[in-house]
PDB file of C-alpha atoms and ligand atoms in Angstrom:
ATOM      1  CA  UNK D  24      -4.059  -6.229  23.207  1.00 40.00           C
ATOM      2  CA  UNK D  25      -4.996  -8.337  20.193  1.00 53.00           C
ATOM      3  CA  UNK D  26      -2.876 -11.378  19.483  1.00 50.00           C
ATOM      4  CA  UNK D  27      -1.970 -10.143  16.050  1.00 55.00           C
ATOM      5  CA  UNK D  28      -0.632  -6.878  17.462  1.00 60.00           C
ATOM      6  CA  UNK D  29       1.551  -8.685  19.894  1.00 59.00           C
ATOM      7  CA  UNK D  30       2.865 -10.987  17.287  1.00 57.00           C
ATOM      8  CA  UNK D  31       3.679  -8.233  14.775  1.00 65.00           C
ATOM      9  CA  UNK D  32       5.404  -6.212  17.409  1.00 65.00           C
ATOM     10  CA  UNK D  33       7.391  -9.165  18.775  1.00 63.00           C
ATOM     11  CA  UNK D  34       8.417 -10.013  15.160  1.00 61.00           C
ATOM     12  CA  UNK D  35       9.524  -6.424  14.615  1.00 62.00           C
ATOM     13  CA  UNK D  36      11.825  -6.539  17.639  1.00 61.00           C
ATOM     14  CA  UNK D  37      13.040 -10.145  17.385  1.00 58.00           C
ATOM     15  CA  UNK D  38      13.293 -10.469  13.614  1.00 48.00           C
ATOM     16  CA  UNK D  39      11.170 -13.667  13.732  1.00 42.00           C
ATOM     17  CA  UNK D  40      10.149 -14.825  10.283  1.00 36.00           C
ATOM     18  CA  UNK D  41       7.981 -17.828  11.245  1.00 34.00           C
ATOM     19  CA  UNK D  42       4.622 -18.218   9.516  1.00 35.00           C
ATOM     20  CA  UNK D  43       1.272 -17.937  11.223  1.00 33.00           C
ATOM     21  CA  UNK D  44      -2.258 -17.512   9.873  1.00 33.00           C
ATOM     22  CA  UNK D  45      -4.894 -15.101  11.081  1.00 30.00           C
ATOM     23  CA  UNK D  46      -7.185 -17.950  12.023  1.00 30.00           C
ATOM     24  CA  UNK D  47      -4.377 -19.455  14.177  1.00 32.00           C
ATOM     25  CA  UNK D  48      -3.881 -16.061  15.844  1.00 29.00           C
ATOM     26  CA  UNK D  49      -7.484 -15.920  16.798  1.00 30.00           C
ATOM     27  CA  UNK D  50      -7.186 -19.137  18.822  1.00 33.00           C
ATOM     28  CA  UNK D  51      -3.786 -18.379  20.256  1.00 35.00           C
ATOM     29  CA  UNK D  52      -3.767 -18.731  24.111  1.00 31.00           C
ATOM     30  CA  UNK D  53      -4.061 -15.308  25.614  1.00 27.00           C
ATOM     31  CA  UNK D  54      -1.708 -15.842  28.569  1.00 26.00           C
ATOM     32  CA  UNK D  55       1.455 -17.701  29.542  1.00 25.00           C
ATOM     33  CA  UNK D  56       2.599 -18.300  25.920  1.00 26.00           C
ATOM     34  CA  UNK D  57       5.393 -16.263  24.489  1.00 28.00           C
ATOM     35  CA  UNK D  58       4.185 -14.669  21.204  1.00 39.00           C
ATOM     36  CA  UNK D  59       7.348 -15.451  19.281  1.00 35.00           C
ATOM     37  CA  UNK D  60       7.174 -19.113  20.236  1.00 27.00           C
ATOM     38  CA  UNK D  61       3.488 -19.242  19.257  1.00 29.00           C
ATOM     39  CA  UNK D  62       4.496 -17.910  15.824  1.00 38.00           C
ATOM     40  CA  UNK D  63       7.186 -20.538  15.409  1.00 32.00           C
ATOM     41  CA  UNK D  64       4.878 -23.384  16.326  1.00 31.00           C
ATOM     42  CA  UNK D  65       1.976 -22.280  14.158  1.00 37.00           C
ATOM     43  CA  UNK D  66       1.489 -24.255  10.954  1.00 43.00           C
ATOM     44  CA  UNK D  67       1.160 -22.529   7.550  1.00 46.00           C
ATOM     45  CA  UNK D  68      -2.430 -21.871   6.612  1.00 50.00           C
ATOM     46  CA  UNK D  69      -4.146 -24.694   4.836  1.00 53.00           C
ATOM     47  CA  UNK D  70      -5.802 -24.227   1.407  1.00 54.00           C
ATOM     48  CA  UNK D  71      -9.254 -24.382   3.191  1.00 56.00           C
ATOM     49  CA  UNK D  72      -8.236 -21.602   5.586  1.00 56.00           C
ATOM     50  CA  UNK D  73      -7.156 -19.434   2.667  1.00 52.00           C
ATOM     51  CA  UNK D  74     -10.346 -20.037   0.765  1.00 60.00           C
ATOM     52  CA  UNK D  75     -12.456 -19.092   3.822  1.00 69.00           C
ATOM     53  CA  UNK D  76     -11.087 -15.608   4.164  1.00 79.00           C
ATOM     54  CA  UNK D  77     -10.920 -12.520   1.976  1.00 89.00           C
ATOM     55  CA  UNK D  78      -7.911 -11.779  -0.169  1.00 93.00           C
ATOM     56  CA  UNK D  79      -4.708 -10.500   1.453  1.00 96.00           C
ATOM     57  CA  UNK D  80      -2.911  -8.461  -1.204  1.00 97.00           C
ATOM     58  CA  UNK D  81      -0.046  -6.033  -1.299  1.00 98.00           C
ATOM     59  CA  UNK D  82       0.420  -3.103  -3.730  1.00 98.00           C
ATOM     60  CA  UNK D  83       3.975  -2.092  -4.543  1.00 98.00           C
ATOM     61  CA  UNK D  84       5.215   0.744  -6.709  1.00 97.00           C
ATOM     62  CA  UNK D  85       7.181   3.998  -6.825  1.00 97.00           C
ATOM     63  CA  UNK D  86       5.798   7.190  -5.293  1.00 96.00           C
ATOM     64  CA  UNK D  87       3.375   8.738  -7.713  1.00 94.00           C
ATOM     65  CA  UNK D  88       2.557   5.487  -9.545  1.00 96.00           C
ATOM     66  CA  UNK D  89      -1.057   5.466  -8.346  1.00 94.00           C
ATOM     67  CA  UNK D  90      -0.941   2.697  -5.734  1.00 95.00           C
ATOM     68  CA  UNK D  91      -3.412   4.566  -3.588  1.00 94.00           C
ATOM     69  CA  UNK D  92      -5.900   5.150  -6.441  1.00 94.00           C
ATOM     70  CA  UNK D  93      -5.971   1.563  -7.680  1.00 96.00           C
ATOM     71  CA  UNK D  94      -5.788  -0.082  -4.225  1.00 97.00           C
ATOM     72  CA  UNK D  95      -8.722   2.007  -3.011  1.00 95.00           C
ATOM     73  CA  UNK D  96     -10.791   1.179  -6.110  1.00 95.00           C
ATOM     74  CA  UNK D  97     -10.093  -2.439  -5.678  1.00 96.00           C
ATOM     75  CA  UNK D  98     -10.874  -2.378  -1.997  1.00 96.00           C
ATOM     76  CA  UNK D  99     -14.320  -0.891  -2.839  1.00 95.00           C
ATOM     77  CA  UNK D 100     -14.889  -3.451  -5.487  1.00 95.00           C
ATOM     78  CA  UNK D 101     -13.902  -6.399  -3.226  1.00 94.00           C
ATOM     79  CA  UNK D 102     -15.428  -4.964  -0.045  1.00 94.00           C
ATOM     80  CA  UNK D 103     -12.200  -5.231   1.929  1.00 95.00           C
ATOM     81  CA  UNK D 104     -10.121  -2.565   3.732  1.00 97.00           C
ATOM     82  CA  UNK D 105      -7.504  -0.475   1.971  1.00 97.00           C
ATOM     83  CA  UNK D 106      -4.699  -0.034   4.452  1.00 98.00           C
ATOM     84  CA  UNK D 107      -2.119   2.573   3.416  1.00 97.00           C
ATOM     85  CA  UNK D 108       0.771   2.970   5.879  1.00 97.00           C
ATOM     86  CA  UNK D 109       1.338   6.480   4.421  1.00 95.00           C
ATOM     87  CA  UNK D 110      -2.175   7.412   5.618  1.00 95.00           C
ATOM     88  CA  UNK D 111      -1.412   5.939   9.005  1.00 96.00           C
ATOM     89  CA  UNK D 112       1.753   8.031   9.226  1.00 96.00           C
ATOM     90  CA  UNK D 113      -0.160  11.173   8.203  1.00 94.00           C
ATOM     91  CA  UNK D 114      -2.874  10.465  10.781  1.00 94.00           C
ATOM     92  CA  UNK D 115      -0.136  10.231  13.424  1.00 94.00           C
ATOM     93  CA  UNK D 116       1.447  13.494  12.219  1.00 94.00           C
ATOM     94  CA  UNK D 117      -1.926  15.228  12.487  1.00 91.00           C
ATOM     95  CA  UNK D 118      -2.296  14.163  16.092  1.00 91.00           C
ATOM     96  CA  UNK D 119      -0.518  15.843  18.959  1.00 86.00           C
ATOM     97  CA  UNK D 120       1.010  12.638  20.323  1.00 84.00           C
ATOM     98  CA  UNK D 121       4.797  12.431  21.087  1.00 87.00           C
ATOM     99  CA  UNK D 122       5.304  10.201  17.992  1.00 91.00           C
ATOM    100  CA  UNK D 123       4.136  13.017  15.740  1.00 92.00           C
ATOM    101  CA  UNK D 124       7.182  15.127  16.701  1.00 90.00           C
ATOM    102  CA  UNK D 125       9.525  12.230  15.921  1.00 90.00           C
ATOM    103  CA  UNK D 126       7.942  11.605  12.483  1.00 95.00           C
ATOM    104  CA  UNK D 127       7.641  15.089  11.090  1.00 94.00           C
ATOM    105  CA  UNK D 128      11.271  15.612  10.024  1.00 93.00           C
ATOM    106  CA  UNK D 129      11.628  12.040   8.739  1.00 96.00           C
ATOM    107  CA  UNK D 130       8.579  12.279   6.523  1.00 96.00           C
ATOM    108  CA  UNK D 131       9.240  15.799   5.282  1.00 94.00           C
ATOM    109  CA  UNK D 132      12.747  14.803   4.207  1.00 95.00           C
ATOM    110  CA  UNK D 133      11.292  11.854   2.266  1.00 95.00           C
ATOM    111  CA  UNK D 134      13.065   9.277   4.509  1.00 97.00           C
ATOM    112  CA  UNK D 135      11.516   6.061   5.656  1.00 97.00           C
ATOM    113  CA  UNK D 136      10.097   5.717   9.186  1.00 96.00           C
ATOM    114  CA  UNK D 137      11.751   2.991  11.176  1.00 96.00           C
ATOM    115  CA  UNK D 138      10.490  -0.574  10.757  1.00 95.00           C
ATOM    116  CA  UNK D 139       9.524  -0.704  14.414  1.00 94.00           C
ATOM    117  CA  UNK D 140       7.353   2.421  14.311  1.00 95.00           C
ATOM    118  CA  UNK D 141       5.635   1.517  11.078  1.00 96.00           C
ATOM    119  CA  UNK D 142       4.965  -2.079  12.303  1.00 95.00           C
ATOM    120  CA  UNK D 143       3.510  -0.570  15.434  1.00 94.00           C
ATOM    121  CA  UNK D 144       1.178   1.716  13.422  1.00 95.00           C
ATOM    122  CA  UNK D 145       0.117  -1.168  11.198  1.00 96.00           C
ATOM    123  CA  UNK D 146      -0.398  -3.493  14.134  1.00 94.00           C
ATOM    124  CA  UNK D 147      -2.728  -0.954  15.786  1.00 94.00           C
ATOM    125  CA  UNK D 148      -4.707  -0.526  12.538  1.00 95.00           C
ATOM    126  CA  UNK D 149      -5.055  -4.285  11.968  1.00 93.00           C
ATOM    127  CA  UNK D 150      -6.182  -5.036  15.544  1.00 92.00           C
ATOM    128  CA  UNK D 151      -8.801  -2.247  15.314  1.00 94.00           C
ATOM    129  CA  UNK D 152      -9.955  -3.975  12.135  1.00 94.00           C
ATOM    130  CA  UNK D 153      -9.905  -7.370  13.861  1.00 90.00           C
ATOM    131  CA  UNK D 154     -12.155  -5.979  16.601  1.00 93.00           C
ATOM    132  CA  UNK D 155     -14.595  -4.770  13.985  1.00 93.00           C
ATOM    133  CA  UNK D 156     -14.597  -8.199  12.281  1.00 92.00           C
ATOM    134  CA  UNK D 157     -12.697  -7.099   9.149  1.00 93.00           C
ATOM    135  CA  UNK D 158     -11.425  -9.824   6.951  1.00 91.00           C
ATOM    136  CA  UNK D 159      -8.822  -9.500   4.179  1.00 94.00           C
ATOM    137  CA  UNK D 160      -6.934  -6.310   3.077  1.00 96.00           C
ATOM    138  CA  UNK D 161      -5.096  -4.531   0.444  1.00 97.00           C
ATOM    139  CA  UNK D 162      -1.870  -3.143   1.906  1.00 98.00           C
ATOM    140  CA  UNK D 163      -0.459  -0.094   0.168  1.00 97.00           C
ATOM    141  CA  UNK D 164       2.991   1.220   1.022  1.00 96.00           C
ATOM    142  CA  UNK D 165       3.910  -1.770   3.189  1.00 97.00           C
ATOM    143  CA  UNK D 166       6.224  -3.575   3.055  1.00 98.00           C
ATOM    144  CA  UNK D 167       8.890  -1.077   1.889  1.00 97.00           C
ATOM    145  CA  UNK D 168      11.976  -2.806   3.085  1.00 97.00           C
ATOM    146  CA  UNK D 169      12.979  -6.470   2.948  1.00 97.00           C
ATOM    147  CA  UNK D 170      12.921  -6.546   6.724  1.00 96.00           C
ATOM    148  CA  UNK D 171       9.215  -5.442   6.734  1.00 97.00           C
ATOM    149  CA  UNK D 172       8.495  -8.086   4.104  1.00 97.00           C
ATOM    150  CA  UNK D 173      10.063 -10.767   6.333  1.00 96.00           C
ATOM    151  CA  UNK D 174       8.117  -9.542   9.398  1.00 95.00           C
ATOM    152  CA  UNK D 175       4.848  -9.650   7.412  1.00 95.00           C
ATOM    153  CA  UNK D 176       5.761 -13.047   6.082  1.00 94.00           C
ATOM    154  CA  UNK D 177       6.161 -14.220   9.671  1.00 93.00           C
ATOM    155  CA  UNK D 178       2.606 -13.324  10.707  1.00 91.00           C
ATOM    156  CA  UNK D 179       0.470 -13.393   7.598  1.00 90.00           C
ATOM    157  CA  UNK D 180      -0.100 -15.161   4.454  1.00 92.00           C
ATOM    158  CA  UNK D 181       0.064 -12.843   1.464  1.00 96.00           C
ATOM    159  CA  UNK D 182      -1.739 -14.143  -1.624  1.00 96.00           C
ATOM    160  CA  UNK D 183      -0.702 -11.732  -4.308  1.00 97.00           C
ATOM    161  CA  UNK D 184       1.584  -8.762  -4.735  1.00 97.00           C
ATOM    162  CA  UNK D 185       0.712  -6.252  -7.458  1.00 97.00           C
ATOM    163  CA  UNK D 186       3.682  -4.269  -8.660  1.00 98.00           C
ATOM    164  CA  UNK D 187       2.420  -1.129 -10.427  1.00 98.00           C
ATOM    165  CA  UNK D 188       4.860   0.366 -12.927  1.00 96.00           C
ATOM    166  CA  UNK D 189       4.848   3.686 -14.786  1.00 94.00           C
ATOM    167  CA  UNK D 190       7.526   5.168 -16.979  1.00 90.00           C
ATOM    168  CA  UNK D 191      10.047   7.111 -14.889  1.00 85.00           C
ATOM    169  CA  UNK D 192       9.732  10.428 -16.743  1.00 84.00           C
ATOM    170  CA  UNK D 193       6.150  10.952 -15.625  1.00 93.00           C
ATOM    171  CA  UNK D 194       6.419   9.901 -11.896  1.00 95.00           C
ATOM    172  CA  UNK D 195       7.714  13.297 -10.821  1.00 95.00           C
ATOM    173  CA  UNK D 196       4.940  15.154 -12.640  1.00 95.00           C
ATOM    174  CA  UNK D 197       2.353  12.831 -11.046  1.00 95.00           C
ATOM    175  CA  UNK D 198       3.714  13.467  -7.552  1.00 96.00           C
ATOM    176  CA  UNK D 199       3.858  17.199  -8.083  1.00 96.00           C
ATOM    177  CA  UNK D 200       0.262  17.243  -9.380  1.00 96.00           C
ATOM    178  CA  UNK D 201      -1.157  15.475  -6.325  1.00 96.00           C
ATOM    179  CA  UNK D 202      -3.736  17.314  -4.215  1.00 97.00           C
ATOM    180  CA  UNK D 203      -5.865  16.261  -1.246  1.00 95.00           C
ATOM    181  CA  UNK D 204      -9.229  17.854  -0.249  1.00 96.00           C
ATOM    182  CA  UNK D 205      -8.726  19.138   3.236  1.00 95.00           C
ATOM    183  CA  UNK D 206     -12.341  18.508   4.005  1.00 95.00           C
ATOM    184  CA  UNK D 207     -13.286  15.133   2.574  1.00 94.00           C
ATOM    185  CA  UNK D 208      -9.709  13.675   2.390  1.00 90.00           C
ATOM    186  CA  UNK D 209     -10.101  12.457  -1.197  1.00 91.00           C
ATOM    187  CA  UNK D 210      -7.013  12.429  -3.460  1.00 91.00           C
ATOM    188  CA  UNK D 211      -6.922  14.153  -6.823  1.00 94.00           C
ATOM    189  CA  UNK D 212      -4.258  14.904  -9.440  1.00 95.00           C
ATOM    190  CA  UNK D 213      -3.984  18.013 -11.524  1.00 96.00           C
ATOM    191  CA  UNK D 214      -1.197  16.758 -13.766  1.00 96.00           C
ATOM    192  CA  UNK D 215      -2.076  16.207 -17.423  1.00 96.00           C
ATOM    193  CA  UNK D 216       0.497  13.788 -18.859  1.00 95.00           C
ATOM    194  CA  UNK D 217       0.906  13.853 -22.570  1.00 95.00           C
ATOM    195  CA  UNK D 218       4.080  12.210 -23.747  1.00 92.00           C
ATOM    196  CA  UNK D 219       4.573  11.895 -27.516  1.00 91.00           C
ATOM    197  CA  UNK D 220       5.678   8.509 -28.916  1.00 87.00           C
ATOM    198  CA  UNK D 221       9.410   8.639 -29.878  1.00 85.00           C
ATOM    199  CA  UNK D 222      11.846   6.224 -31.472  1.00 84.00           C
ATOM    200  CA  UNK D 223       9.331   3.408 -31.557  1.00 84.00           C
ATOM    201  CA  UNK D 224       8.334   4.037 -27.968  1.00 82.00           C
ATOM    202  CA  UNK D 225       4.558   4.521 -27.569  1.00 85.00           C
ATOM    203  CA  UNK D 226       3.294   7.810 -26.262  1.00 90.00           C
ATOM    204  CA  UNK D 227       1.224   8.129 -23.061  1.00 93.00           C
ATOM    205  CA  UNK D 228      -1.759  10.207 -22.137  1.00 94.00           C
ATOM    206  CA  UNK D 229      -3.097  10.450 -18.614  1.00 95.00           C
ATOM    207  CA  UNK D 230      -5.928  12.937 -18.014  1.00 94.00           C
ATOM    208  CA  UNK D 231      -5.981  14.790 -14.715  1.00 95.00           C
ATOM    209  CA  UNK D 232      -8.072  13.440 -11.929  1.00 93.00           C
ATOM    210  CA  UNK D 233      -9.974  16.630 -11.120  1.00 95.00           C
ATOM    211  CA  UNK D 234     -11.969  17.259  -7.954  1.00 96.00           C
ATOM    212  CA  UNK D 235     -15.675  18.154  -7.975  1.00 96.00           C
ATOM    213  CA  UNK D 236     -16.331  21.867  -7.685  1.00 94.00           C
ATOM    214  CA  UNK D 237     -17.056  21.538  -3.973  1.00 95.00           C
ATOM    215  CA  UNK D 238     -13.496  20.433  -3.243  1.00 96.00           C
ATOM    216  CA  UNK D 239     -11.717  22.709  -5.667  1.00 94.00           C
ATOM    217  CA  UNK D 240     -11.150  25.512  -3.143  1.00 95.00           C
ATOM    218  CA  UNK D 241     -10.095  23.154  -0.377  1.00 97.00           C
ATOM    219  CA  UNK D 242      -7.182  21.448  -2.087  1.00 97.00           C
ATOM    220  CA  UNK D 243      -3.906  21.053  -0.251  1.00 96.00           C
ATOM    221  CA  UNK D 244      -0.525  19.706  -1.275  1.00 97.00           C
ATOM    222  CA  UNK D 245       1.309  17.182   0.832  1.00 92.00           C
ATOM    223  CA  UNK D 246       4.387  18.758   2.467  1.00 92.00           C
ATOM    224  CA  UNK D 247       6.511  15.886   1.088  1.00 93.00           C
ATOM    225  CA  UNK D 248       5.357  16.465  -2.526  1.00 95.00           C
ATOM    226  CA  UNK D 249       8.053  18.963  -3.393  1.00 95.00           C
ATOM    227  CA  UNK D 250      10.538  18.313  -6.231  1.00 96.00           C
ATOM    228  CA  UNK D 251      13.486  17.930  -3.831  1.00 96.00           C
ATOM    229  CA  UNK D 252      11.660  15.504  -1.459  1.00 96.00           C
ATOM    230  CA  UNK D 253      10.108  13.411  -4.310  1.00 96.00           C
ATOM    231  CA  UNK D 254      13.641  12.949  -5.735  1.00 96.00           C
ATOM    232  CA  UNK D 255      14.795  11.550  -2.405  1.00 97.00           C
ATOM    233  CA  UNK D 256      11.665   9.318  -2.182  1.00 96.00           C
ATOM    234  CA  UNK D 257      12.415   7.958  -5.596  1.00 97.00           C
ATOM    235  CA  UNK D 258      16.047   7.314  -4.670  1.00 97.00           C
ATOM    236  CA  UNK D 259      15.045   5.555  -1.429  1.00 97.00           C
ATOM    237  CA  UNK D 260      12.462   3.500  -3.324  1.00 97.00           C
ATOM    238  CA  UNK D 261      15.198   2.257  -5.647  1.00 96.00           C
ATOM    239  CA  UNK D 262      17.572   1.404  -2.766  1.00 97.00           C
ATOM    240  CA  UNK D 263      15.240   0.059  -0.141  1.00 97.00           C
ATOM    241  CA  UNK D 264      11.944  -0.938  -1.804  1.00 97.00           C
ATOM    242  CA  UNK D 265      12.968  -2.429  -5.135  1.00 96.00           C
ATOM    243  CA  UNK D 266      14.575  -5.438  -3.337  1.00 97.00           C
ATOM    244  CA  UNK D 267      11.039  -6.160  -1.938  1.00 98.00           C
ATOM    245  CA  UNK D 268       9.905  -6.770  -5.515  1.00 97.00           C
ATOM    246  CA  UNK D 269      12.629  -9.448  -5.846  1.00 97.00           C
ATOM    247  CA  UNK D 270      11.615 -10.943  -2.481  1.00 98.00           C
ATOM    248  CA  UNK D 271       8.108 -11.633  -3.829  1.00 98.00           C
ATOM    249  CA  UNK D 272       9.261 -12.431  -7.378  1.00 97.00           C
ATOM    250  CA  UNK D 273      11.219 -15.322  -5.968  1.00 97.00           C
ATOM    251  CA  UNK D 274       8.066 -16.565  -4.212  1.00 96.00           C
ATOM    252  CA  UNK D 275       6.114 -16.455  -7.507  1.00 96.00           C
ATOM    253  CA  UNK D 276       3.653 -13.935  -5.955  1.00 97.00           C
ATOM    254  CA  UNK D 277       4.583 -10.821  -7.966  1.00 97.00           C
ATOM    255  CA  UNK D 278       2.202  -9.614 -10.645  1.00 97.00           C
ATOM    256  CA  UNK D 279       3.922  -6.922 -12.702  1.00 97.00           C
ATOM    257  CA  UNK D 280       1.501  -4.383 -14.174  1.00 97.00           C
ATOM    258  CA  UNK D 281       2.641  -1.611 -16.536  1.00 95.00           C
ATOM    259  CA  UNK D 282       0.122   1.163 -16.430  1.00 96.00           C
ATOM    260  CA  UNK D 283      -0.802   1.809 -20.044  1.00 93.00           C
ATOM    261  CA  UNK D 284      -2.186   5.352 -19.378  1.00 93.00           C
ATOM    262  CA  UNK D 285      -4.659   7.030 -17.039  1.00 93.00           C
ATOM    263  CA  UNK D 286      -7.522   5.495 -15.036  1.00 93.00           C
ATOM    264  CA  UNK D 287      -9.921   5.052 -17.984  1.00 92.00           C
ATOM    265  CA  UNK D 288      -7.377   2.946 -19.838  1.00 93.00           C
ATOM    266  CA  UNK D 289      -5.669   1.206 -16.935  1.00 95.00           C
ATOM    267  CA  UNK D 290      -8.487   0.245 -14.677  1.00 96.00           C
ATOM    268  CA  UNK D 291     -10.278  -2.152 -17.028  1.00 96.00           C
ATOM    269  CA  UNK D 292      -6.927  -3.770 -17.949  1.00 96.00           C
ATOM    270  CA  UNK D 293      -6.005  -4.224 -14.287  1.00 97.00           C
ATOM    271  CA  UNK D 294      -9.319  -5.893 -13.571  1.00 96.00           C
ATOM    272  CA  UNK D 295      -8.688  -8.128 -16.561  1.00 95.00           C
ATOM    273  CA  UNK D 296      -5.278  -9.328 -15.363  1.00 95.00           C
ATOM    274  CA  UNK D 297      -6.738  -9.887 -11.896  1.00 95.00           C
ATOM    275  CA  UNK D 298      -9.672 -11.858 -13.443  1.00 92.00           C
ATOM    276  CA  UNK D 299     -12.138  -9.481 -11.765  1.00 92.00           C
ATOM    277  CA  UNK D 300     -15.327  -8.124 -13.223  1.00 79.00           C
ATOM    278  CA  UNK D 301     -16.949  -4.832 -12.368  1.00 74.00           C
ATOM    279  CA  UNK D 302     -20.652  -4.631 -11.956  1.00 67.00           C
ATOM    280  CA  UNK D 303     -22.559  -1.510 -12.884  1.00 60.00           C
ATOM    281  CA  UNK D 304     -23.065  -0.446  -9.267  1.00 57.00           C
ATOM    282  CA  UNK D 305     -19.336  -0.826  -8.540  1.00 55.00           C
ATOM    283  CA  UNK D 306     -18.523   1.324 -11.596  1.00 58.00           C
ATOM    284  CA  UNK D 307     -20.678   4.117 -10.144  1.00 57.00           C
ATOM    285  CA  UNK D 308     -19.047   3.691  -6.753  1.00 53.00           C
ATOM    286  CA  UNK D 309     -15.476   3.756  -8.178  1.00 52.00           C
ATOM    287  CA  UNK D 310     -16.320   6.799 -10.298  1.00 54.00           C
ATOM    288  CA  UNK D 311     -17.662   8.787  -7.351  1.00 52.00           C
TER     289      UNK D 311
HETATM  290  N1  ADP X   7       6.179   0.945   5.072  1.00 53.26           N
HETATM  291  C1  ADP X   7       6.755   2.109   5.381  1.00 53.26           C
HETATM  292  N2  ADP X   7       8.031   2.113   5.944  1.00 53.26           N
HETATM  293  C2  ADP X   7       8.661   3.235   6.309  1.00 53.26           C
HETATM  294  N3  ADP X   7       8.069   4.525   6.087  1.00 53.26           N
HETATM  295  C3  ADP X   7       6.885   4.554   5.575  1.00 53.26           C
HETATM  296  C4  ADP X   7       6.140   3.343   5.158  1.00 53.26           C
HETATM  297  N4  ADP X   7       4.943   3.710   4.686  1.00 53.26           N
HETATM  298  C5  ADP X   7       4.888   5.030   4.704  1.00 53.26           C
HETATM  299  N5  ADP X   7       6.053   5.545   5.226  1.00 53.26           N
HETATM  300  C6  ADP X   7       6.386   7.001   5.465  1.00 53.26           C
HETATM  301  O1  ADP X   7       5.273   7.801   5.090  1.00 53.26           O
HETATM  302  C7  ADP X   7       5.637   8.609   3.949  1.00 53.26           C
HETATM  303  C8  ADP X   7       4.429   8.745   2.975  1.00 53.26           C
HETATM  304  O2  ADP X   7       4.110   7.409   2.527  1.00 53.26           O
HETATM  305  P1  ADP X   7       3.195   7.253   1.206  1.00 53.26           P
HETATM  306  O3  ADP X   7       1.998   8.058   1.336  1.00 53.26           O
HETATM  307  O4  ADP X   7       3.031   5.763   1.054  1.00 53.26           O
HETATM  308  O5  ADP X   7       4.137   7.858   0.103  1.00 53.26           O
HETATM  309  P2  ADP X   7       4.375   7.562  -1.456  1.00 53.26           P
HETATM  310  O6  ADP X   7       3.449   8.522  -2.133  1.00 53.26           O
HETATM  311  O7  ADP X   7       5.819   7.994  -1.588  1.00 53.26           O
HETATM  312  O8  ADP X   7       4.175   6.159  -1.881  1.00 53.26           O
HETATM  313  C9  ADP X   7       6.877   7.951   3.332  1.00 53.26           C
HETATM  314  O9  ADP X   7       7.692   8.832   2.585  1.00 53.26           O
HETATM  315  C10 ADP X   7       7.534   7.475   4.657  1.00 53.26           C
HETATM  316  O10 ADP X   7       8.163   8.510   5.303  1.00 53.26           O
END
């Protein structure tokens, strides 16, 4: 088992919040050295170590805000993996393993999966990536509790946390408009948001993100995208995940980004605040 996996798991069960870098993990002795102790002894990554690897970013935001859309576009642009814990949970649900039975009710009621289970799924995904030589990541949907943020802090250095924000009155519509192509797995959104400006408040227009004709007849809706479940997910976000914003705000890592509209309006502005430039070939890739 990869060193990183062991450390994440041991942190999840022991609550260790020590800091360790990926490069230190790679050189960690493989035997006879308790993982928790290794984490406590490891020095924080140096500036040089950080400069030598790809970015390690986190995307936060309410259900329906568009974390997946923007995280996925950025991951293509930067050539780093986009790791969404919601996708890992759905993969597990689609399997016939014993965990799938345990997860189905939790997810379909809009509740959070336990920190231990989610850390286990993330650890497995990260160690697969490590084996393939992946470097850097954009995490989407993790951490969602302060405990998860502390566990992550103990094993990895997060450079930047992007907090995507969208006016509350459109989040529900965005969630209810979500569709997935059952064949290619791509995400779309049928909602057309058109809020008129009122009392000095600007209006907002977000065009739908329509599928190509080949996907149109294969669209499915996530079982947890019903009005009742979305309400519960928004409530849980406020209770459990909003404190994570404060956790990173205190560290000076939080970048607040208010989405001004749909993708055509928001994407260039997001790139601008991240000081990123999009080349023509990346534009074509992101538009595909
Ligand atoms: N970090 C996490 N901690 C606990 N549960 C999670 C986490 N990430 C995903 N889940 C589970 O997977 C479900 C779907 O996650 P996701 O696709 O990220 O949803 P959303 O659209 O609400 O952001 C969540 O409602 C939750 O049950």
